[in-house]
PDB file of C-alpha atoms in Angstrom:
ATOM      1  CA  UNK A   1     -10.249 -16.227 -25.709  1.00  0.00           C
ATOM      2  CA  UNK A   2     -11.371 -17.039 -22.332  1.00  0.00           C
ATOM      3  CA  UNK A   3     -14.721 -19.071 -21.655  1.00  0.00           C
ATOM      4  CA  UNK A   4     -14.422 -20.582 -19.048  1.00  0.00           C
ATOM      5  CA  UNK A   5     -16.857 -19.277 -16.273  1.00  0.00           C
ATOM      6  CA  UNK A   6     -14.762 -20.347 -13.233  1.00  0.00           C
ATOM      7  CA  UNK A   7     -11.822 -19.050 -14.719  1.00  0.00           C
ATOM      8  CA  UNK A   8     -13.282 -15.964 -15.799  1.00  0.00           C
ATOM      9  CA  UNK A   9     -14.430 -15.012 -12.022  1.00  0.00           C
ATOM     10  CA  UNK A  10     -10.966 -15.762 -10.570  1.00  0.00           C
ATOM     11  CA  UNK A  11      -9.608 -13.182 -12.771  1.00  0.00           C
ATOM     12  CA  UNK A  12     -12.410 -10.592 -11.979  1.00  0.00           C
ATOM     13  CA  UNK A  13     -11.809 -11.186  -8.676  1.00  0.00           C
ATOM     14  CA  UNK A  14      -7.767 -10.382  -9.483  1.00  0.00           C
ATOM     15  CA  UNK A  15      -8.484  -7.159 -11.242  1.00  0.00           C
ATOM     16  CA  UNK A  16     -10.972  -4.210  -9.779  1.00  0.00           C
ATOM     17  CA  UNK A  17     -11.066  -2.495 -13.201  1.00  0.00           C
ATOM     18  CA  UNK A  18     -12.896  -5.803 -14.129  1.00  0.00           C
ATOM     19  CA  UNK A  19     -15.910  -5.340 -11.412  1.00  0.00           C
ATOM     20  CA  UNK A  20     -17.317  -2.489 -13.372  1.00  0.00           C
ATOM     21  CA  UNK A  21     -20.343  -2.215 -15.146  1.00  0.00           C
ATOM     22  CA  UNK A  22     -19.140  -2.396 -18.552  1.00  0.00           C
ATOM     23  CA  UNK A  23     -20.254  -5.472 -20.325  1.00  0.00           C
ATOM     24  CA  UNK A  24     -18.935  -4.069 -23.475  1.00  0.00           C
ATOM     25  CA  UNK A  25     -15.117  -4.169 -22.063  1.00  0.00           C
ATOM     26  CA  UNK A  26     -15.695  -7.180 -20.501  1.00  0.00           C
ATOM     27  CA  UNK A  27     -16.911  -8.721 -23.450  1.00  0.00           C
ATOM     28  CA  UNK A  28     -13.433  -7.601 -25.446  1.00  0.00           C
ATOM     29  CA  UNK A  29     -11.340  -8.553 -22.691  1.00  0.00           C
ATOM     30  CA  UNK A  30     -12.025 -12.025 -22.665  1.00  0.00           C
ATOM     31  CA  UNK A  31     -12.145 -12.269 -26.129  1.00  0.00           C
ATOM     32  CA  UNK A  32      -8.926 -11.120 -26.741  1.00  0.00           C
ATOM     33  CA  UNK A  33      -7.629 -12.862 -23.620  1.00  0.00           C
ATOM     34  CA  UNK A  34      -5.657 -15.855 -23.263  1.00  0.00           C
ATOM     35  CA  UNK A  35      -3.712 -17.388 -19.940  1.00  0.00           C
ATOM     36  CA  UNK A  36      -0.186 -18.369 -19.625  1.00  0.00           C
ATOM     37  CA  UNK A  37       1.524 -20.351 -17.115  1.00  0.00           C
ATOM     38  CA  UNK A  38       5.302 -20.018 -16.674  1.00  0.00           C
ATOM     39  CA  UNK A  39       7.632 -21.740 -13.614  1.00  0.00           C
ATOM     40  CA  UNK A  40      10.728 -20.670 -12.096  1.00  0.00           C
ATOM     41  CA  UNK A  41      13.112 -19.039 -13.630  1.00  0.00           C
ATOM     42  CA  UNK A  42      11.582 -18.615 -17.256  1.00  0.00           C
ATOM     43  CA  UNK A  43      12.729 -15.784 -19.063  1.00  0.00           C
ATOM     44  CA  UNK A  44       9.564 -13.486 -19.574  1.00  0.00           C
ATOM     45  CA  UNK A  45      11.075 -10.352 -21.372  1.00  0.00           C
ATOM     46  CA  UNK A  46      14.697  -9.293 -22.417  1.00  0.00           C
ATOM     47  CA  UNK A  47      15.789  -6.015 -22.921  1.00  0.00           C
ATOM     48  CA  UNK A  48      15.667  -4.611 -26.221  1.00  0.00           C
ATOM     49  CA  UNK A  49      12.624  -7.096 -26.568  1.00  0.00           C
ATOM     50  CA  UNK A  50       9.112  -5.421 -28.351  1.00  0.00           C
ATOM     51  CA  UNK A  51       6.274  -6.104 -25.863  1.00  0.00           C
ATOM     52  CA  UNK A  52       3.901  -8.241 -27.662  1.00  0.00           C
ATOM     53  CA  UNK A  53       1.305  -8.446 -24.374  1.00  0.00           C
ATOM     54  CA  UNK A  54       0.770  -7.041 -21.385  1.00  0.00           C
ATOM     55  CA  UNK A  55       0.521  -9.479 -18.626  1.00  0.00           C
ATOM     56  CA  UNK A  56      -1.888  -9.656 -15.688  1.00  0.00           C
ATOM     57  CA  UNK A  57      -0.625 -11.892 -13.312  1.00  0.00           C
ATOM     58  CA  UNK A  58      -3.479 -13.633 -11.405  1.00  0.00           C
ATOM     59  CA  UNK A  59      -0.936 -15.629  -9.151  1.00  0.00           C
ATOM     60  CA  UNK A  60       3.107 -15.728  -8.827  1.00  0.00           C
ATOM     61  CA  UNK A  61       5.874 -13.366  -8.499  1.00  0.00           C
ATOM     62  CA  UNK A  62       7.459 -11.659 -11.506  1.00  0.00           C
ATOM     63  CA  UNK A  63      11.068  -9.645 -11.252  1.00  0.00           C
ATOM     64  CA  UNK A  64      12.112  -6.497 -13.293  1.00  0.00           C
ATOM     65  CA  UNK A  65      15.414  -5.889 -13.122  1.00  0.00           C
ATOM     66  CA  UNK A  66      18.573  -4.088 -14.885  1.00  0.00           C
ATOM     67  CA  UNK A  67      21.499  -5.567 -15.689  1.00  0.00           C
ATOM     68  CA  UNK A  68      24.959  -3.554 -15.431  1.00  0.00           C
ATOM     69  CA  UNK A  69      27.478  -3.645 -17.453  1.00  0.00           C
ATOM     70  CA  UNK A  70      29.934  -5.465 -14.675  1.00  0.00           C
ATOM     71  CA  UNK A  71      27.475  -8.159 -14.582  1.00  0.00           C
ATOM     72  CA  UNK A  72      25.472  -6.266 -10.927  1.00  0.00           C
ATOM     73  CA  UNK A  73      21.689  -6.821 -11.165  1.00  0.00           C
ATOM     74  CA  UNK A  74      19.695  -4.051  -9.379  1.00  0.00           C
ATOM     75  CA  UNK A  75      15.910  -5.515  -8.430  1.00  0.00           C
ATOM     76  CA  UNK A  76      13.668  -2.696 -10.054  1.00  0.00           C
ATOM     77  CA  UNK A  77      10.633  -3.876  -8.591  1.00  0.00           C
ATOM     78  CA  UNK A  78       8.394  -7.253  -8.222  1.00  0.00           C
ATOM     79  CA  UNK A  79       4.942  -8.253  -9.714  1.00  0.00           C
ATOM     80  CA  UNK A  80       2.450 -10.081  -8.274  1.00  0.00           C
ATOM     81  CA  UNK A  81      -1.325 -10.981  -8.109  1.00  0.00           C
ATOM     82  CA  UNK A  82      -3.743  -8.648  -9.621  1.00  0.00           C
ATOM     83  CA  UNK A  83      -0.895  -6.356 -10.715  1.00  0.00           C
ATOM     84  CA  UNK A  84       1.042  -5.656 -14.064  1.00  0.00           C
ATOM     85  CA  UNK A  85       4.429  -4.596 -15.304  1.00  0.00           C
ATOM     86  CA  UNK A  86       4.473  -0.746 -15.515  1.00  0.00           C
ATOM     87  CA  UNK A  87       7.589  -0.690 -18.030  1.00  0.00           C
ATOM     88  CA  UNK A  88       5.894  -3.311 -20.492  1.00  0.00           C
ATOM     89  CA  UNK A  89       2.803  -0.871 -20.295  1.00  0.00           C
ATOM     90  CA  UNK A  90       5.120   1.942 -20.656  1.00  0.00           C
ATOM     91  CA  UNK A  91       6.504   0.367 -23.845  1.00  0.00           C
ATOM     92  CA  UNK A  92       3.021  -0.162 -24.990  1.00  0.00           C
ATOM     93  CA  UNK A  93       2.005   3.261 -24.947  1.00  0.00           C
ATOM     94  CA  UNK A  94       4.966   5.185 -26.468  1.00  0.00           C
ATOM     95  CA  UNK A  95       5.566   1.893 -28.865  1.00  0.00           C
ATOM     96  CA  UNK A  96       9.322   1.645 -27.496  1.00  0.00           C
ATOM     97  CA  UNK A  97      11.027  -1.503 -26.509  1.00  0.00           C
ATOM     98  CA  UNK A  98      11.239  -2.639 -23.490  1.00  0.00           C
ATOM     99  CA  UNK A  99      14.094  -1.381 -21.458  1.00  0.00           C
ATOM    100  CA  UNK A 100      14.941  -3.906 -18.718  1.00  0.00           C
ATOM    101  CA  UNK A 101      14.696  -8.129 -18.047  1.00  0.00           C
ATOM    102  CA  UNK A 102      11.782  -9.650 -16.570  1.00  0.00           C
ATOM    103  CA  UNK A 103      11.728 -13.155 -15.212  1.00  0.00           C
ATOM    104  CA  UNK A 104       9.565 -15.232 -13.347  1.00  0.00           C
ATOM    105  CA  UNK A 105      10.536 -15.726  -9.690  1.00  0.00           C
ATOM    106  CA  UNK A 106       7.892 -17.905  -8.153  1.00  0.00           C
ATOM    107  CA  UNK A 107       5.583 -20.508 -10.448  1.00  0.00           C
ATOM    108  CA  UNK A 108       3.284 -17.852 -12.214  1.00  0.00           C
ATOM    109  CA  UNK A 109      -0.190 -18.211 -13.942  1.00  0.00           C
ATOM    110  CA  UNK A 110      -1.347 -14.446 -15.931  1.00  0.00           C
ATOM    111  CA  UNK A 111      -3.560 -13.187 -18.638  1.00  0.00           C
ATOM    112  CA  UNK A 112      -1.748 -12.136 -21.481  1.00  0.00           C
ATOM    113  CA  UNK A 113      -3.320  -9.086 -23.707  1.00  0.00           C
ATOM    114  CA  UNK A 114      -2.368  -8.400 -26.668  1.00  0.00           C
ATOM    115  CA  UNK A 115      -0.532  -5.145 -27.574  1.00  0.00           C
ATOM    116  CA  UNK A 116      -2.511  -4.048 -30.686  1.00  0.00           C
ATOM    117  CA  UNK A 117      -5.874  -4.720 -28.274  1.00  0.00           C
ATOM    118  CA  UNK A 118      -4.126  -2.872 -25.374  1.00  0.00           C
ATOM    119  CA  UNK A 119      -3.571   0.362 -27.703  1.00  0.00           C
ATOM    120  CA  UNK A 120      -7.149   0.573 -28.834  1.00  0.00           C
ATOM    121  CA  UNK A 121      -8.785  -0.435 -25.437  1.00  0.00           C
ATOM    122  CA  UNK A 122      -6.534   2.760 -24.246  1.00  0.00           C
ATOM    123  CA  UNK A 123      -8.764   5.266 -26.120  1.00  0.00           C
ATOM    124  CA  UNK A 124     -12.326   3.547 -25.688  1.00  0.00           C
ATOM    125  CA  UNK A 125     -12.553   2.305 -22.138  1.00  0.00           C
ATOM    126  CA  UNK A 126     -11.956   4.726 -19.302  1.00  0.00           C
ATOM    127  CA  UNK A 127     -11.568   1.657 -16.740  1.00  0.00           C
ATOM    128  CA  UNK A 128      -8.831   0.374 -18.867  1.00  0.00           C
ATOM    129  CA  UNK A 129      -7.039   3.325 -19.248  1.00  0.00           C
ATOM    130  CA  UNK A 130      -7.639   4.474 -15.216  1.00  0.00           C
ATOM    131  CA  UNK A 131      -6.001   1.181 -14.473  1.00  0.00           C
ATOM    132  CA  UNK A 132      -3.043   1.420 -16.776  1.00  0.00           C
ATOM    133  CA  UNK A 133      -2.392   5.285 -15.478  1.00  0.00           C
ATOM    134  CA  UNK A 134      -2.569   4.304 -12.004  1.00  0.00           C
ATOM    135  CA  UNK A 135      -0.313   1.200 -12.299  1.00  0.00           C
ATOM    136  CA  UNK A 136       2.151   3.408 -13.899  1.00  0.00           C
ATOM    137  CA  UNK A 137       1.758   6.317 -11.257  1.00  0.00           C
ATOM    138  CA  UNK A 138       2.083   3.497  -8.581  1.00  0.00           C
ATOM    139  CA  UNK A 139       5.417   1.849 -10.025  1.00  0.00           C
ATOM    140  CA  UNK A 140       6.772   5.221 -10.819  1.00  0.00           C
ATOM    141  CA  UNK A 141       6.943   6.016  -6.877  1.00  0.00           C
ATOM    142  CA  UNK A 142       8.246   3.022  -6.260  1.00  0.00           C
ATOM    143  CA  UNK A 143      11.174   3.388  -8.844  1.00  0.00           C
ATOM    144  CA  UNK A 144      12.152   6.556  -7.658  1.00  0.00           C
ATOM    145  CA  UNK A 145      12.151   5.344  -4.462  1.00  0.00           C
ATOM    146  CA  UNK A 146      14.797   2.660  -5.381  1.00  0.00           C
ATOM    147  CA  UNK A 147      16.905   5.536  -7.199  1.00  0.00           C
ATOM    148  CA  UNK A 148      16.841   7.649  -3.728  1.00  0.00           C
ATOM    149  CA  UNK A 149      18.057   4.353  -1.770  1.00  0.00           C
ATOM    150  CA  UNK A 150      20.663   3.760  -4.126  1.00  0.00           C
ATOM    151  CA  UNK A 151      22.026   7.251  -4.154  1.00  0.00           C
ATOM    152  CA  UNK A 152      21.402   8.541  -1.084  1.00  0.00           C
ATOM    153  CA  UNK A 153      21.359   5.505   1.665  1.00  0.00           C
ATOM    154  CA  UNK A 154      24.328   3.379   2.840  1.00  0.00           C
ATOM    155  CA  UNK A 155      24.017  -0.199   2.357  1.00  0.00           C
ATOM    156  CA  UNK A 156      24.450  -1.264   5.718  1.00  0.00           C
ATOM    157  CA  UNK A 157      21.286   0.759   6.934  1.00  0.00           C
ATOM    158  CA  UNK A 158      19.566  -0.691   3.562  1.00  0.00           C
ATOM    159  CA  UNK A 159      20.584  -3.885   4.569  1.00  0.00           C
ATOM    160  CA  UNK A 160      19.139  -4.002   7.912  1.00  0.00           C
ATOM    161  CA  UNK A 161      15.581  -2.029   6.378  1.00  0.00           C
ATOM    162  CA  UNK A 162      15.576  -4.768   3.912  1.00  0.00           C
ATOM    163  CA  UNK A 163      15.514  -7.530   6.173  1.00  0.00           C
ATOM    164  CA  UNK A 164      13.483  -6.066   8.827  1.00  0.00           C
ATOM    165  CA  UNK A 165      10.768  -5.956   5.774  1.00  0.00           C
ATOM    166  CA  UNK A 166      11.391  -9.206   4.710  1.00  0.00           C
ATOM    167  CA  UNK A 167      10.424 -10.660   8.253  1.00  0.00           C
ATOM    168  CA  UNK A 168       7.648  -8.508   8.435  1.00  0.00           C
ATOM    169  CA  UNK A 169       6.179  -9.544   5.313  1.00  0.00           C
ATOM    170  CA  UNK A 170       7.014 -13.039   6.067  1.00  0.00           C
ATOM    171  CA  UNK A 171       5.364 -13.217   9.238  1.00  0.00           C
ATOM    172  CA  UNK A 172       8.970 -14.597  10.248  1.00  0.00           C
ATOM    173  CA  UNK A 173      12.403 -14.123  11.894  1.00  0.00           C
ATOM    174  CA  UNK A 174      14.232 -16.751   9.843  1.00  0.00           C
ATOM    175  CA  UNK A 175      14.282 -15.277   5.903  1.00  0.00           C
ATOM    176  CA  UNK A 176      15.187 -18.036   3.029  1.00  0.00           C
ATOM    177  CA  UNK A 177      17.346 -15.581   0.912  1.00  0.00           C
ATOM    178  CA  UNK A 178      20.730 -16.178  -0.335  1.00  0.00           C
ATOM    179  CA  UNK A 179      23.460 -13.097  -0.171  1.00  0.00           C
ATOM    180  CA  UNK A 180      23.465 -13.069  -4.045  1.00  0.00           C
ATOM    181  CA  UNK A 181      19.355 -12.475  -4.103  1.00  0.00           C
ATOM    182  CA  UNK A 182      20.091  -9.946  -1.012  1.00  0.00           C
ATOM    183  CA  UNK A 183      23.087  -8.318  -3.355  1.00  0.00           C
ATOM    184  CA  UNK A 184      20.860  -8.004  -6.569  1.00  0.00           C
ATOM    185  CA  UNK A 185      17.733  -6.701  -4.571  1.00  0.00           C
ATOM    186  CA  UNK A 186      19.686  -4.007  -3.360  1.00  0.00           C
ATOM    187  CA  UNK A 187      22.155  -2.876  -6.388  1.00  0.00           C
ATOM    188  CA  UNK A 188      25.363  -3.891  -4.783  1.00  0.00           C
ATOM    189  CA  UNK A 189      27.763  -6.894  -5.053  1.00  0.00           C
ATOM    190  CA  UNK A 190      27.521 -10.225  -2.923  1.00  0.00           C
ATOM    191  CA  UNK A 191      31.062  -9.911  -1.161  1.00  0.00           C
ATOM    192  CA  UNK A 192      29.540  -5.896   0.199  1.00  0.00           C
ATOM    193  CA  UNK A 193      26.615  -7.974   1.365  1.00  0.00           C
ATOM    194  CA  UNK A 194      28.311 -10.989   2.789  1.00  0.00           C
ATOM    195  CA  UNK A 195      30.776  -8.352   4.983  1.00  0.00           C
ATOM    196  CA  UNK A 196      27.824  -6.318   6.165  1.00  0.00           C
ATOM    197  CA  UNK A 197      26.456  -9.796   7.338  1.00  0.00           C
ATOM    198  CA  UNK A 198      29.022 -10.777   8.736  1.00  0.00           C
ATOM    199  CA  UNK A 199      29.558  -7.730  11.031  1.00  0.00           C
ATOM    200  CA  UNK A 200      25.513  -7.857  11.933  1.00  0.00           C
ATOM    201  CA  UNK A 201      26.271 -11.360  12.461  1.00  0.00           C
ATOM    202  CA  UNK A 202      29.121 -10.356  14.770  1.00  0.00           C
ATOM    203  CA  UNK A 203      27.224  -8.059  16.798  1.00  0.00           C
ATOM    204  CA  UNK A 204      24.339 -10.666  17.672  1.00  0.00           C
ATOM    205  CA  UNK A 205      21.678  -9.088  15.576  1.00  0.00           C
ATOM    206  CA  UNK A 206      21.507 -11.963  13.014  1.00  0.00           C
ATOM    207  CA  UNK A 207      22.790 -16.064  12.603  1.00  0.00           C
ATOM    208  CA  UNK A 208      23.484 -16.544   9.118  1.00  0.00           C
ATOM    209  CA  UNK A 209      23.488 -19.911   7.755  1.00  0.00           C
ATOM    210  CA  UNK A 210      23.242 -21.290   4.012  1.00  0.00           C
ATOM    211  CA  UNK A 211      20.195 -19.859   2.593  1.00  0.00           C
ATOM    212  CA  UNK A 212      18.821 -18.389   5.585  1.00  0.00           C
ATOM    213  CA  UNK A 213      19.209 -15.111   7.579  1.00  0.00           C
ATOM    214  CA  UNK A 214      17.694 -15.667  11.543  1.00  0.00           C
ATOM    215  CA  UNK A 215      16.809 -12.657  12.950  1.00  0.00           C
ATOM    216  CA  UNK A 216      18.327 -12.438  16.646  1.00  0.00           C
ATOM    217  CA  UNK A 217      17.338  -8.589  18.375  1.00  0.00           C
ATOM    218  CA  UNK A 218      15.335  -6.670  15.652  1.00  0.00           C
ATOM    219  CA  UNK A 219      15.330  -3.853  17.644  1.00  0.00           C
ATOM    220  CA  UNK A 220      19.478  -3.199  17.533  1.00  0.00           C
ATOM    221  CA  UNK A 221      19.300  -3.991  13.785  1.00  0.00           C
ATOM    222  CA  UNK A 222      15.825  -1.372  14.004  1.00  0.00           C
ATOM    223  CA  UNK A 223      18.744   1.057  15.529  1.00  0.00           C
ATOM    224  CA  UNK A 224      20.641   0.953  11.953  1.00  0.00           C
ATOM    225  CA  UNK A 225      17.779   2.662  10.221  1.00  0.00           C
TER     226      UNK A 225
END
């Protein structure tokens, strides 16, 4: 249960759903509530796991990703404030286990619902059910979007997309990544990444150093799109 007043406006301020007029489904939510902090790089869910919750993460970064058997990660997708994991509400719905490994990639603080709670809010509250619908719809684009990179896209021209977005996202030319985070973001191995690198690196489009890509002419490495 959450009491807290403070508290409980942070997290209404996380989650639209919340801003409703429902006092009825607010009043469940925080009783069945409860907030969990986790740091770098707790495990949050293995596959094969039952989902227990459904976390809302009110600040952090989660990662969902699959694990090959060769040992290759492939980076599913990433969670972070005011969103959910669309697999663990997947898993909730169809009561199946959950199919992939999540893990907590920056220091994260979320509201943890539990399952049996999650079920029954699914067929009482619409604003509970629009939001889990809508986070799945969302993900689901975004999965299939991975899929179509993976298939269809050489790595090189994912390579330079990826770090183009990166920048862009990090208001920044020089990106803190290492070629093993770059390697398991995009579905590929570390030495495929480190070569690709190396010939950007080559051409004068990048300066890589130990844990950090610089950014030299982003419109050549634009050109590889």
């Amino acid at each position: 249960m959450i009491t807290d007043p403070q508290q409980i406006d942070r997290i209404i301020d996380c989650f639209g759903f919340l801003r409703r007029k429902d006092p009825t489904f607010k009043r469940h939510f925080f009783q069945a509530a409860s907030v969990v902090h986790l740091n770098k790089p707790q495990s949050i869910c293995h596959e094969g796991m039952s989902c227990t919750h459904l976390a809302l993460l009110i600040s952090g970064t989660a990662r969902v990703y699959k694990l090959g058997e060769n040992g290759r990660e492939i980076t599913l997708y990433r969670i972070g404030r005011g969103e959910s994991c669309i697999l663990t509400a997947s898993c909730i719905i169809s009561n199946t286990p959950f199919p992939a490994i999540a893990v907590c990639e920056e220091a994260l603080e979320a509201v943890l619902i539990p399952t049996a709670e999650a079920q029954n809010w699914m067929s009482r509250f619409p604003a509970w059910q629009e939001y889990l619908f809508g986070l799945i719809s969302e993900r689901l684009a975004e999965i299939i979007t991975v899929v179509e990179e993976i298939a269809f896209r050489r790595v090189d021209h994912r390579l330079a997309a990826y770090l183009l977005k990166r920048a862009e996202s990090n208001g920044s030319r020089a990106i803190k990544v290492t070629h093993q985070e770059i390697a398991s973001d995009l579905g590929t191995s570390r030495e495929v990444i480190s070569r690709i690198l190396k010939d950007f690196e080559s051409r004068q489009m990048i300066s890589a150093n130990r844990g950090c890509i610089d950014l030299l002419d982003t419109r050549i490495l634009s050109d590889q799109l």
